[in-house]
Amino acid sequence: MSAADAPSTPHPAPRRPLTLLALSHACVDVHQGAVAALVPFFVAERAYTYAAASGIVLAASLLSSVVQPLFGALTDKWAMPWLLPVSTLVGGGGVALAGVGGSYAVTLLVVAVSGVGVAAYHPEAARVARQASRGSHTAMSWFSLGGNVGFATAPLLVSAVVATGGLRASPLLVLPALAGAVLCVAALRDLKVRDVAAPETATRRGGPVAAEDDWPSFLKLSGAVICRSIVFTGLSTFIALYVRERTGAGEVAGTAALFVLYVGGAVGTVAGGRLAARHGRLPVVRWSYALTVLAVAGVVLVPGPALYVFVALTSAGLYVPFSLHITLGQDYLPRRMGTASGVTLGLTVSIGGLASPVLGAVADAASLRTALAPLIVLPALGWLLLRTLREPDPAVGNSA
C-alpha cells in the first residue's frame, strides 16, 4: 500500500447510506444503459440506419455533456441534495417515453431530457458518496459498482420489456426511476446531508483548507477518460449488432454480448478499489488501459464464440479504473470536487456518445468491423496521457 493510500480516517464509512446511494446509482444508470440497449430495437422495428440509431445515443450524450460541468460547478458552491431524487425521475421519464410514438424528433427530444437528468444526478451523488465514504477507495468502488450494475441490467430489462410489448411498452422502464428516487431520499435522510456542506461552504465555515488544484494533471486524466468513453460508448452502441453479424446468431446472442460488456464492470469496479489499496491508483489505471488495447483488438479481429471472451476482457479493462478516475479527479481538484465529479463521472463519460454518429456513418458506408477498428488505438492514447501523471495528495483521507 502506498503512502497516499494509507488509512487516515478514524471512523469507517457508514454502510447503510452508501448501500442506498449505490442502489440509487444503479437505478439511474439503468436508463443511461437503456439508450444503447434500445438501438437494435429501433433498427428492427423502425428500420433506422446505423447513423440514425447512433444519433439517439448522441442525443442522450450531447446535452448531458454540456450541462454536466454546470451542475458540478453548482454543487461546488452549494449542497443540493434535492437534485438526487429529482434527477433520477427525469432520467427515467425520458427513457420511458422513448418508444412512444414514431417521431424520430420526439424520440431525440425525450432521450436528451433523460440525459439531462443523468447529468444532474452524478456530480452531487459523487460528492455526497465521497464524503460519506470518508475517502475510502473500496467504498467509492461500491458506489461506482451500483452504476455498473445498472448498466448491466439495462439490456436485460429492455429486452424483457420491448421484446414482449414492442417499443410502445417503454413506459414500463420508468419503474427503476421510481425506486431510485425513494432510495435517494432514504440515503439522504440517513446521512443528514444538509450537514454535509460543499467544499467552498465548509471552508467559509472554518473547515480545513483544501490543497491547490492541479489543472494540468486533471486535464490529462480527463483526456484519458474521454478515450475510454469513446471505446465504451462505441461498443455499447454496436456490440449487439456486431456480434449478431459476426456469429450469425439472433437477438439473444447480441443481448448476451451487451450484458457481458456491462456485467464485467461489476467485478472490475470492485476489483479496482481493492487493487488500488494494494498497488496504488495510477499503476492500476495504467495497466487497465494497456489490457484494453489487447482486448478491443480481440473483439474486432477474433471470429466466432471466442469473441465473448474478449468482450469480457474489454469490460474488465474499461471498468477496473472507473471509480479510480473519480477519486483521482477529486484529488487533483480538491477545491472543486463537484466539478471534478461532473467531468470524470459525467462529461468525459457521456462525451463518448459524440463519436457514435461518426462510427454509425462509417458502418453504413463500409462495415461495422471497419467502424470499430479505430477503437483499438484509443486506450493506447489514454495510457500515454496517464504515463506522466503523479499520485495526487488525497483531498479526503484515503483508505482501503
Coordinates of C-alpha atoms in Angstrom, one line a residue, residues 71 79-87 124 188 193:
F71 CA -24.2 21.0 -12.3
A79 CA -25.0 21.3 -1.4
M80 CA -28.1 20.4 -3.5
P81 CA -29.3 17.0 -2.2
W82 CA -32.8 17.5 -3.7
L83 CA -31.1 17.0 -7.1
L84 CA -30.7 13.3 -6.5
P85 CA -34.4 12.2 -6.4
V86 CA -35.5 14.8 -8.9
S87 CA -32.8 14.0 -11.5
E124 CA -23.9 15.7 -6.5
L188 CA -30.1 11.5 2.3
V193 CA -26.8 15.5 4.1

